[in-house]
Coordinates of C-alpha atoms in Angstrom, one line a residue:
Chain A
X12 CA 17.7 -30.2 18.1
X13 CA 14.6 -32.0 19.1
X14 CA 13.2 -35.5 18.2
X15 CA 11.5 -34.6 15.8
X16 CA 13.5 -32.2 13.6
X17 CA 16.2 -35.5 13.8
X18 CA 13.7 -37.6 11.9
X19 CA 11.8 -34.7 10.1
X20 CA 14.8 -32.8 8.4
X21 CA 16.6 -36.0 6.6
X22 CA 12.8 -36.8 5.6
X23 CA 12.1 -33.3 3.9
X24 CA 15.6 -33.7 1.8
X25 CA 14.9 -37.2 0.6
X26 CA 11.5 -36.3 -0.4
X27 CA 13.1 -33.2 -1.9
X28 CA 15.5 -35.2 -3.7
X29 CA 12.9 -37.6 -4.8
X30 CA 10.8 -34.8 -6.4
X31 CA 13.9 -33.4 -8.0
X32 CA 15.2 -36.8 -9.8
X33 CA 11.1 -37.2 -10.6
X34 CA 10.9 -33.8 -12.8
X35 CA 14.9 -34.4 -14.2
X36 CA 13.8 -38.3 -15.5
X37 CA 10.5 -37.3 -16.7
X38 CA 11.0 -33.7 -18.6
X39 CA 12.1 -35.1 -22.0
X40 CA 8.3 -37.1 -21.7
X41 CA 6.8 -34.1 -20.7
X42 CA 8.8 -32.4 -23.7
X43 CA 7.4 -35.3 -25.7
X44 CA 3.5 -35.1 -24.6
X45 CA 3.3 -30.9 -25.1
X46 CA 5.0 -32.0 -28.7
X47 CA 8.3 -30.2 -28.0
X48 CA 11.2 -30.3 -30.7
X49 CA 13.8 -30.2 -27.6
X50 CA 17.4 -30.2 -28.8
X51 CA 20.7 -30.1 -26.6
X52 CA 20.7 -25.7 -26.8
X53 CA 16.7 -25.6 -25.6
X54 CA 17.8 -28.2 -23.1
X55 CA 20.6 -26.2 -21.8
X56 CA 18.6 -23.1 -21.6
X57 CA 15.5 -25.4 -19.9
X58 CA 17.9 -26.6 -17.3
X59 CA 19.5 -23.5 -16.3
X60 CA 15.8 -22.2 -15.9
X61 CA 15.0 -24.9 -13.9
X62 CA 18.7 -24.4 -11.6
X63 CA 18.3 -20.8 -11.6
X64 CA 14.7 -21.3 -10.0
X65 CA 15.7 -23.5 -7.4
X66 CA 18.1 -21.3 -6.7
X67 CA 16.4 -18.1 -6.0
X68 CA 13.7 -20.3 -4.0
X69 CA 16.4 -22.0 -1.6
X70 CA 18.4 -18.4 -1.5
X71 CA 14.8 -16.5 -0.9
X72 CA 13.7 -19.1 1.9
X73 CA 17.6 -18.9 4.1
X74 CA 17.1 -15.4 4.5
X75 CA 13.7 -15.9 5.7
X76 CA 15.4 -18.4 8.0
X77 CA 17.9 -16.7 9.4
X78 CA 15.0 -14.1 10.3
X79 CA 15.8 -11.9 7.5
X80 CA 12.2 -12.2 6.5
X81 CA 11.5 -8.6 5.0
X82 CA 14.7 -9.2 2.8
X83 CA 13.5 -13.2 1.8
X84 CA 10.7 -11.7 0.8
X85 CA 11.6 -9.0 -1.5
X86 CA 14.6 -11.7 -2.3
X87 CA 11.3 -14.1 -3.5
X88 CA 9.5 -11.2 -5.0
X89 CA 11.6 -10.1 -7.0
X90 CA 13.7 -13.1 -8.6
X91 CA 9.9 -15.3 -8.7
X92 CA 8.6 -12.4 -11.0
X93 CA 11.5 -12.3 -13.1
X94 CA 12.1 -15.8 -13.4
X95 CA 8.0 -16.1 -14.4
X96 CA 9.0 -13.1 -17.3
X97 CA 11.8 -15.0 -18.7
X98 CA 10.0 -18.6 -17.9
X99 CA 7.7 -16.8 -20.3
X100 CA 10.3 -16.0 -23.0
X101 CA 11.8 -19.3 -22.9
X102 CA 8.2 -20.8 -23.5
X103 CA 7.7 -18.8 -26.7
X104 CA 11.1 -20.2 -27.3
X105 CA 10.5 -23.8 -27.0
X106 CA 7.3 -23.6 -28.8
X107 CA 8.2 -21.8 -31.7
X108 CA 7.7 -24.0 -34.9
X109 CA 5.7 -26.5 -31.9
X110 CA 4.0 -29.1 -33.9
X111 CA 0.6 -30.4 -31.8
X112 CA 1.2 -33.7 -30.1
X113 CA -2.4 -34.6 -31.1
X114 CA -1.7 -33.6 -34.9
Chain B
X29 CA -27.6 6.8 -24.6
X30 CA -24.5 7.7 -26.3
X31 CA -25.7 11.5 -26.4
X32 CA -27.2 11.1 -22.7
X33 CA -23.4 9.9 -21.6
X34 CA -21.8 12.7 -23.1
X35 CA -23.9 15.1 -20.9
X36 CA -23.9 13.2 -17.9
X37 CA -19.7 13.3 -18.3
X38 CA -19.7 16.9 -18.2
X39 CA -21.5 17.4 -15.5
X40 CA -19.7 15.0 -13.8
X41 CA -16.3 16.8 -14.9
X42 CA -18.0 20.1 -13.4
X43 CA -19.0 18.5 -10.0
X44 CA -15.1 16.7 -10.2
X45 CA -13.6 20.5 -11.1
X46 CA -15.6 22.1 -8.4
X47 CA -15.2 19.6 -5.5
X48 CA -11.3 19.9 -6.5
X49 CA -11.5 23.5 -5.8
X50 CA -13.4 23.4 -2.8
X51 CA -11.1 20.3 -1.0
X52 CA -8.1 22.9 -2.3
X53 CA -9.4 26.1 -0.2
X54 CA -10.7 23.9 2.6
X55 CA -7.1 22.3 2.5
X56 CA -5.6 25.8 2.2
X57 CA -7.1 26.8 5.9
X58 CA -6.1 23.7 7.2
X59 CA -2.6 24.1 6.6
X60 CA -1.8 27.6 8.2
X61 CA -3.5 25.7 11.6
X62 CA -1.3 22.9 11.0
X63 CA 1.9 24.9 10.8
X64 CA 1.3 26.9 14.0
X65 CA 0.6 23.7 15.9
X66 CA 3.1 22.1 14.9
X67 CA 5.5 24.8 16.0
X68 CA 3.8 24.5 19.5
X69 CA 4.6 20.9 19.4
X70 CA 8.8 21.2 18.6
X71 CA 8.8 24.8 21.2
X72 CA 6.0 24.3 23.5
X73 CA 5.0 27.4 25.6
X74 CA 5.6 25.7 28.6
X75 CA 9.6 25.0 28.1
X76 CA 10.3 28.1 25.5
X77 CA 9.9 31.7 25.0
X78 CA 9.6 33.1 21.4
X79 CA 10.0 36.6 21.3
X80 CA 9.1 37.2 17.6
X81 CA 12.2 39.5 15.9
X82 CA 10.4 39.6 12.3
X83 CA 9.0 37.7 9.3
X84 CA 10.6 34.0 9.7
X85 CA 12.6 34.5 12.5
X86 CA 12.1 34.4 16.7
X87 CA 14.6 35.3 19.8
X88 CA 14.3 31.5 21.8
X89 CA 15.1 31.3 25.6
X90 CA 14.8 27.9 27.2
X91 CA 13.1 28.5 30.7
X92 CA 14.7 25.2 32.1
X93 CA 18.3 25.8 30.6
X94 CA 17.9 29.5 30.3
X95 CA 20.1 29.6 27.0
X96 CA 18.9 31.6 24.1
X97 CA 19.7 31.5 20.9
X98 CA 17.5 32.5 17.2
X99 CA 15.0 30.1 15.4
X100 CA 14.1 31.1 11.9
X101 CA 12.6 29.3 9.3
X102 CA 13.4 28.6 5.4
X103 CA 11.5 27.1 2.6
X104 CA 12.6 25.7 -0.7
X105 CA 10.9 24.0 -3.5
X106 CA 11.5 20.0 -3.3
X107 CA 10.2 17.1 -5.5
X108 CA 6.8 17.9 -5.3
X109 CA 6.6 21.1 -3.1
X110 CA 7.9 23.1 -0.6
X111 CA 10.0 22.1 2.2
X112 CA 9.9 23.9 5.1
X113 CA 12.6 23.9 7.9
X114 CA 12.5 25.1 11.5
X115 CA 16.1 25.3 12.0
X116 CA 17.3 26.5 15.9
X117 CA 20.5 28.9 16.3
X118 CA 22.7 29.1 19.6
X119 CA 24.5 32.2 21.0
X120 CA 27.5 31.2 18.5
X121 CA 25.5 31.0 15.8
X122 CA 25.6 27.3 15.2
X123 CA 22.8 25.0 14.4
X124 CA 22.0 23.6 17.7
X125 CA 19.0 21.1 16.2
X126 CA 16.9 21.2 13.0
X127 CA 13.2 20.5 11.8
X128 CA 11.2 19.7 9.0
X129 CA 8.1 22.4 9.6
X130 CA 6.2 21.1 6.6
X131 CA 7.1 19.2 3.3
X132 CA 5.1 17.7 0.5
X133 CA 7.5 15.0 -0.7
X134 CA 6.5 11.5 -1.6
X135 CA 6.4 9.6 1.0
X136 CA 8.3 6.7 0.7
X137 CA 11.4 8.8 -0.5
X138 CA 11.4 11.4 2.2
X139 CA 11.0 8.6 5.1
X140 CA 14.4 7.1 3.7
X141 CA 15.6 10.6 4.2
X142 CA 14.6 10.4 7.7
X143 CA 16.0 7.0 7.9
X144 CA 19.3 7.7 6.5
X145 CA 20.3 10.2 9.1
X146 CA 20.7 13.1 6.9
X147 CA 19.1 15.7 9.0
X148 CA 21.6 14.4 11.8
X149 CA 24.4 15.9 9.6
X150 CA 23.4 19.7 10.2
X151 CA 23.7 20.3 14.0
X152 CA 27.0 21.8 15.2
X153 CA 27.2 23.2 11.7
X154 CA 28.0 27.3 11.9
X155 CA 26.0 29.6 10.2
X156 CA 27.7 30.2 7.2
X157 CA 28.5 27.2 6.5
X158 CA 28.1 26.1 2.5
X159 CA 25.1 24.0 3.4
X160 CA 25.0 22.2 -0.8
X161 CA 27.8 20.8 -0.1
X162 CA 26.7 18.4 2.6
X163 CA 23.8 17.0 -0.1
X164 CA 26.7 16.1 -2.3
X165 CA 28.3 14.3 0.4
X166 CA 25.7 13.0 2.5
X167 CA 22.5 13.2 -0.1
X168 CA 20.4 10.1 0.1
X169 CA 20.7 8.7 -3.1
X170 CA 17.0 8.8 -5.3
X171 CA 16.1 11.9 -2.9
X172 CA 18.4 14.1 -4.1
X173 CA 15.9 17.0 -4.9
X174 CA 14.5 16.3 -1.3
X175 CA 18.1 16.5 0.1
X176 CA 18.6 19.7 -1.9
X177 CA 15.9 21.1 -1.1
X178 CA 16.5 20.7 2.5
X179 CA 20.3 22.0 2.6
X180 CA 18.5 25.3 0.8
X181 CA 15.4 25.7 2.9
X182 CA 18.0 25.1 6.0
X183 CA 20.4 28.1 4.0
X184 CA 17.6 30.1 3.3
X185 CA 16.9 30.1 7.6
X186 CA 20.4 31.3 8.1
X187 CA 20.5 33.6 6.1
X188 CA 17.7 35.4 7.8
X189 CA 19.6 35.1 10.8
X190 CA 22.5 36.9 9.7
X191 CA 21.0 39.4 8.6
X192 CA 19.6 39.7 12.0
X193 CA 22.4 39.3 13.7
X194 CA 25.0 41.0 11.1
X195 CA 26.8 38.0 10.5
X196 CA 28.2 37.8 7.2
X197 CA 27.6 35.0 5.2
X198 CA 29.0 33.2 2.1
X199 CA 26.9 34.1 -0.6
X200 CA 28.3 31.7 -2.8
X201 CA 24.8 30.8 -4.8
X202 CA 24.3 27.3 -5.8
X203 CA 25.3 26.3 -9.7
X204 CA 22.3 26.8 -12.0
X205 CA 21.9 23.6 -13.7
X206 CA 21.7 23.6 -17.5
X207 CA 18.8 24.5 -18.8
X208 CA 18.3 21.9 -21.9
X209 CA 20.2 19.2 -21.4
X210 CA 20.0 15.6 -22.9
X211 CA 17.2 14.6 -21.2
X212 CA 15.4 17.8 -22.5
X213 CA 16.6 17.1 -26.1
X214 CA 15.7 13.3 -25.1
X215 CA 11.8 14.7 -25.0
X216 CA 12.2 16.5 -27.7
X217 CA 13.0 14.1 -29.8
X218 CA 10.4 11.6 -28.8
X219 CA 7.6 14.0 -29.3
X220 CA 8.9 14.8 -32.8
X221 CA 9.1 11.2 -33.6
X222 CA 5.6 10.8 -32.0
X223 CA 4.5 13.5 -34.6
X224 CA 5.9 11.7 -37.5
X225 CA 4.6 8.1 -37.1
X226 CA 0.6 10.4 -37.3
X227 CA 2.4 10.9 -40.6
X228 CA -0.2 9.8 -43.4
X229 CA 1.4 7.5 -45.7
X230 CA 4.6 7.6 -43.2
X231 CA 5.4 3.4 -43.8
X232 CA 7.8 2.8 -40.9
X233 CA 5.1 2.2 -38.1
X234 CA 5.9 -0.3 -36.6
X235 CA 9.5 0.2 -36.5
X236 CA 9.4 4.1 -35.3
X237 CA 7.1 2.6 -32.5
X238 CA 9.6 0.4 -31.4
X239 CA 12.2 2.6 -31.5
X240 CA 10.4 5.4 -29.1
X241 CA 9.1 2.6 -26.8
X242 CA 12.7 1.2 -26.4
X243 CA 13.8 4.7 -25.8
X244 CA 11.0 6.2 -23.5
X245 CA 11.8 2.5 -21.2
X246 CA 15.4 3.0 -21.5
X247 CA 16.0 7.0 -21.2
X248 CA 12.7 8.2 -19.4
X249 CA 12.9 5.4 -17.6
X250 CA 16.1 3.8 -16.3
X251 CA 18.1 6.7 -17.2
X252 CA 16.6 9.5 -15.9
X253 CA 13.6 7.9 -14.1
X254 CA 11.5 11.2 -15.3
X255 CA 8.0 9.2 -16.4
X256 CA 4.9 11.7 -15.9
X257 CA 3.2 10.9 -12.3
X258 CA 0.1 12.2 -10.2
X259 CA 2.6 14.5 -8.0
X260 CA 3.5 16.3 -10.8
X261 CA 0.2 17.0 -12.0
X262 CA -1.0 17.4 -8.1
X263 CA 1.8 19.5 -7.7
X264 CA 0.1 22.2 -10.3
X265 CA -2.8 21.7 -9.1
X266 CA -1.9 22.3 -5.3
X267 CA 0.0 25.3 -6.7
X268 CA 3.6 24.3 -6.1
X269 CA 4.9 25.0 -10.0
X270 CA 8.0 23.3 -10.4
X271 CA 11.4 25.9 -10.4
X272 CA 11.2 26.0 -14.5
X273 CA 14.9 26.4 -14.8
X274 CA 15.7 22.7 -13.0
X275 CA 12.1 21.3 -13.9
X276 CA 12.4 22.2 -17.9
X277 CA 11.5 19.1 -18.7
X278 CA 8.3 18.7 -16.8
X279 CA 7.4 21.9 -18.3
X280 CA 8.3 20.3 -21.9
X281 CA 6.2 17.6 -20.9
X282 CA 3.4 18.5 -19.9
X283 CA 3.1 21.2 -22.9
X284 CA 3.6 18.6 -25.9
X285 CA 1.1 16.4 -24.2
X286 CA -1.0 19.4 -23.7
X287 CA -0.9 21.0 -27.1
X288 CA -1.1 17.7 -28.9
X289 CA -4.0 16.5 -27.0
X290 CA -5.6 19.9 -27.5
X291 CA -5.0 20.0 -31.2
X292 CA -5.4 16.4 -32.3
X293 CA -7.1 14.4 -29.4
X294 CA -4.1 12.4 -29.0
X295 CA -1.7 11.6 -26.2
X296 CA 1.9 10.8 -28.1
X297 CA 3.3 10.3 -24.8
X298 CA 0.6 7.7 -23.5
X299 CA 0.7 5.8 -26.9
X300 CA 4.4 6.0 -28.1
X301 CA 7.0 6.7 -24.9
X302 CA 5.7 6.6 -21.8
X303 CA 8.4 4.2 -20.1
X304 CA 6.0 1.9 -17.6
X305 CA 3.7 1.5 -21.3
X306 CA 6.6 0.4 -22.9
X307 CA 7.8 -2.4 -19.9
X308 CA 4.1 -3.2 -20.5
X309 CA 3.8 -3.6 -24.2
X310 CA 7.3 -5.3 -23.6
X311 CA 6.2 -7.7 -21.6
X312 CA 3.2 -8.7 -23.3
X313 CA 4.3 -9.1 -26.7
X314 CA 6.5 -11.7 -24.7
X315 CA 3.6 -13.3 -23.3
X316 CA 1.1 -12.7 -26.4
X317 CA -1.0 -10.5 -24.7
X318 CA -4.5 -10.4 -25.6
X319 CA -6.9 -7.2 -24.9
X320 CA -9.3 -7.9 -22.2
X321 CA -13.0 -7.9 -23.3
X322 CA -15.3 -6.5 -20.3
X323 CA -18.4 -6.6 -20.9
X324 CA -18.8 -3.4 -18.2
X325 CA -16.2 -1.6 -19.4
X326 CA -18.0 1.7 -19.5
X327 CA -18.1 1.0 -15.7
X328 CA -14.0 0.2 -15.1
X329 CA -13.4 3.3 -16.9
X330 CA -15.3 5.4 -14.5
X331 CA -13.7 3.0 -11.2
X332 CA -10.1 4.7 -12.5
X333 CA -11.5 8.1 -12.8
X334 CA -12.9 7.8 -10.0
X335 CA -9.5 6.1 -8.0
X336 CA -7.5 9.5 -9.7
X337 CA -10.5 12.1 -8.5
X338 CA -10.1 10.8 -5.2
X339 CA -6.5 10.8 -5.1
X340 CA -5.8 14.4 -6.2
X341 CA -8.9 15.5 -3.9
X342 CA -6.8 13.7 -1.0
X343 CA -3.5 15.7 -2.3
X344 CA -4.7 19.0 -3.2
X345 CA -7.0 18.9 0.3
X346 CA -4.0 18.1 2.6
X347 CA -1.7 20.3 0.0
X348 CA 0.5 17.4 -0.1
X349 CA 1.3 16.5 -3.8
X350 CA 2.8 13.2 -3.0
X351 CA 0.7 12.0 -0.3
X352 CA -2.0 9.8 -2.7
X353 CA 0.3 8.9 -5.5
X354 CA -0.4 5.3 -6.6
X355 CA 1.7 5.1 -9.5
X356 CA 4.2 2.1 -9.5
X357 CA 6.9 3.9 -11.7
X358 CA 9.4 4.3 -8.9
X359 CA 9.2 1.3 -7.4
X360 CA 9.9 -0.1 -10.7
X361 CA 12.6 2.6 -12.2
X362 CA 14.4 3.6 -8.8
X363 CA 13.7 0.7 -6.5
X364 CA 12.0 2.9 -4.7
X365 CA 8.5 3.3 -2.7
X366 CA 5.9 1.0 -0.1
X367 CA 5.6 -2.2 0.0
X368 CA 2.1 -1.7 -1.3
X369 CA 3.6 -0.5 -4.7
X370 CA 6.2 -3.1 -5.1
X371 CA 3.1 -5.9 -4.8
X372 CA 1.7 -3.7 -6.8
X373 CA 4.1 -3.8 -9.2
X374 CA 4.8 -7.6 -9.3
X375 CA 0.8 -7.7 -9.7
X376 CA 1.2 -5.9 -12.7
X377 CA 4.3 -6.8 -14.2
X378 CA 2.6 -10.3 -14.3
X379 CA -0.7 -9.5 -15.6
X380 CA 1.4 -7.6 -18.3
X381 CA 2.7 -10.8 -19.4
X382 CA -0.6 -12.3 -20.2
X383 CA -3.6 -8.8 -20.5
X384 CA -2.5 -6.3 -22.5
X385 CA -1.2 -2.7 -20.4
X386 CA -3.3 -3.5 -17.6
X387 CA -1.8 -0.7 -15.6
X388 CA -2.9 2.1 -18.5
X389 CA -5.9 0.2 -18.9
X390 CA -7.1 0.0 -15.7
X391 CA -5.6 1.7 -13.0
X392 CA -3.2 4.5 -14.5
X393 CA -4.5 8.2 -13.5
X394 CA -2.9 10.2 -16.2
X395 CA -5.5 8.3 -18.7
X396 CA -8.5 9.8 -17.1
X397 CA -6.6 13.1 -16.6
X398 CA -6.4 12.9 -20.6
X399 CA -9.8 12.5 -20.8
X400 CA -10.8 15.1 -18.7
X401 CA -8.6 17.5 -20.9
X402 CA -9.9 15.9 -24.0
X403 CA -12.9 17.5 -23.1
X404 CA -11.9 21.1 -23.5
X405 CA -10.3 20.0 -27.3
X406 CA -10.0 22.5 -29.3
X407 CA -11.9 21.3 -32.8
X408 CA -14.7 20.1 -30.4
X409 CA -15.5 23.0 -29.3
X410 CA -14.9 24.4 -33.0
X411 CA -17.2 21.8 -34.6
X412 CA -19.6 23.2 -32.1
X413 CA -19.4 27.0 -33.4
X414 CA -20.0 25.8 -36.4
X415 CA -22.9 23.7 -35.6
X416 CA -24.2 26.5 -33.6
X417 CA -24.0 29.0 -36.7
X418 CA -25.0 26.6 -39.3

């Protein structure tokens, strides 16, 4: 392990981290701001969304690291499109009955 | 203008019908040149003697080795045409190595074939052995026409021999599969249903539709993975009709699409079943689909009649049904196909979500193989005896 990856690695996880806590404390103002009636089941489903995505992106991006790439990539391809299709469904979900933040 | 389109589409569906017709006999030269070579390539002159013995079937003598033995060749009808094997006897009349002469298979699935080792499974194999039963042990799964058809074609070459040789050989035939089964009474139904909902004053719309687009994704689709594709239109086209005992339901198919379209200008299949519309319309009631207003879309019409022209040119030229099939419906219903089509697919699939059928809309060739039949509709040309007399 070279110099670099010894200070680079431990960087890319905090910043990781950092992004992660940033999008867990500020979803329920985002919720807010696009006038979302969240409640704990929508919250639930939003979360294991959220998990399931990060997920299938960490899972998708081992295999290419472990030089699997033509199976991290169908791995990517096809759990990013299906996650977009039901990231979709759980949209019309959570904005069903949406009242305007601006009304 | 609307008048002076009209004629300029049928002379542009006269120059497509002849230029098909001319790529098809220019194609049919072609091949019988390609076969021979080929042959010259697996036996050249230079390490083999073939002493012709009849139709299909040589006396071989290595000059190096100086073993002889019997080549003869077999052909049976695969997924989209014949498959031809080259399949090499020794003096004990067992299959010292094997070739594919010629096939017409789509491509992806027979290179997983190749892949998968099957053709590995034959040499050492006698003569009489039951050759079907090696497909149901060693088939590549999703190619099992193209496994079956090679097991037959490979039969079909001993056979010859032994009759050659007088060798007796197991003439155990192959079980006839049904010839309605549910996937025929599957069609059936659908195209009935697709009859009704034209029903005036039938007030269930919305929920028949429904119901057949559910089923056509579910049964045509994930079940039996039968949508309608370029090959099997090519495959007519080329001249490779389908066995209509195992390919019922193609013929079902294409005849309820056929006698409806010719009869009422519409395509039940297109509108109510077909499964890829259905994972469309699917997907974009999900996403609230809206239709996409082009301003030129005269013009896109004529880029995807112009995308399936050049595709069955390219398959009827090479006599190769599967060769320029761009549909995505395998990759999507058998996991199946390049990795062209699986982008492809994603493409799509996304799109779906937010433009309404994109794929029938804008890139599907069955549509403009519709159109191209809607032409020849039979009140059309009815309203124009009449016209004519009147």
């Amino acid at each position: 392990m070279g110099i670099i990856e010894i200070f680079l690695q431990p960087l890319f996880w905090m910043i990781m981290g950092m992004l992660y806590a940033l999008v867990i404390v500020s979803a329920r103002y985002w919720a807010r701001d696009l006038g979302l009636n969240m409640n704990w089941w929508k919250w639930l489903l939003t979360g294991l969304w959220f998990v399931m995505l990060s997920l299938f992106v960490a899972g998708g991006m081992t295999l290419i690291g472990e030089n699997e790439i033509q199976g991290g990539i169908y791995f990517l391809g096809f759990f990013l499109v299906l996650m977009l299709i039901l990231g979709v469904g759980l949209w019309r979900l959570l904005t069903f009955n949406r009242k305007k933040a601006d009304a | 203008m609307r008048s002076n389109r009209k004629r300029v589409e049928r002379y542009l569906a006269l120059v497509a019908l002849l230029t098909i017709a001319t790529a098809w006999w220019a194609g049919k030269e072609k091949q019988a040149d390609r076969l021979s070579k080929k042959m010259e390539v697996f036996y050249p002159a230079s390490s083999y003697q073939l002493q012709s013995l009849g139709e299909n079937l040589w006396k071989v003598t290595s000059k190096k080795q100086g073993g002889t033995g019997f080549l003869a060749t077999g052909s049976h009808k695969g997924y989209a045409g014949p498959v031809r094997m080259l399949v090499h006897y020794n003096r004990d009349l067992r299959i010292e190595e094997l070739h594919v002469w010629s096939q017409s298979e789509t491509p992806s699935y027979f290179s997983d074939v190749i892949k998968e080792g099957y053709l590995q499974v034959f040499p050492g194999k006698a003569i009489d052995e039951p050759f079907l039963k090696i497909t149901e042990t060693d088939g590549v799964s999703g190619a099992t026409k193209t496994c079956q058809a090679i097991a037959h074609a490979t039969r079909e070459a001993s056979a010859i021999t032994a009759r050659h040789t007088g060798e007796a050989l197991n003439q155990s035939a192959s079980p006839c599969p049904p010839l309605i089964g549910a996937r025929e009474v599957i069609l059936l139904l659908l195209f009935s249903l697709g009859i009704i909902i034209r029903l005036p004053g039938f007030q269930y719309k919305k929920q028949l539709q429904w119901i057949m687009l559910t089923g056509g994704l579910l049964f045509l689709g994930f079940v039996y993975a039968s949508p309608l594709s370029l090959t099997n239109v090519n495959s007519i086209l080329v001249g490779y009709w389908p066995d209509w005992q195992s390919e019922l339901y193609l013929y079902i198919l294409l005849a309820g699409i056929l006698i409806i379209l010719l009869t009422t200008g519409r395509n039940p299949y297109c509108q109510h079943f077909c499964p890829f519309g259905a994972y469309q319309q699917i997907l974009g009631s999900l996403g609230k689909a809206r239709s996409l207003r082009l301003k030129r879309r005269y013009w896109w019409t004529w880029l995807q009649r112009s995308l399936a022209w050049l595709a069955i040119l390219i398959a009827v030229f090479t006599h190769n049904p599967g060769i320029s099939d761009y549909v995505v419906f395998g990759s999507l219903f058998q996991f199946t196909g390049s990795h062209r089509l699986f982008i492809l697919l994603g493409l799509v699939t996304i799109t779906s979500l937010f433009i309404k059928k994109p794929w029938c809309n804008f890139l599907c060739p069955i549509r403009p193989i519709t159109d191209y039949i809607r032409l020849f509709r039979l009140n059309k040309a009815l309203s124009w005896k009449r016209k004519t007399n009147g």
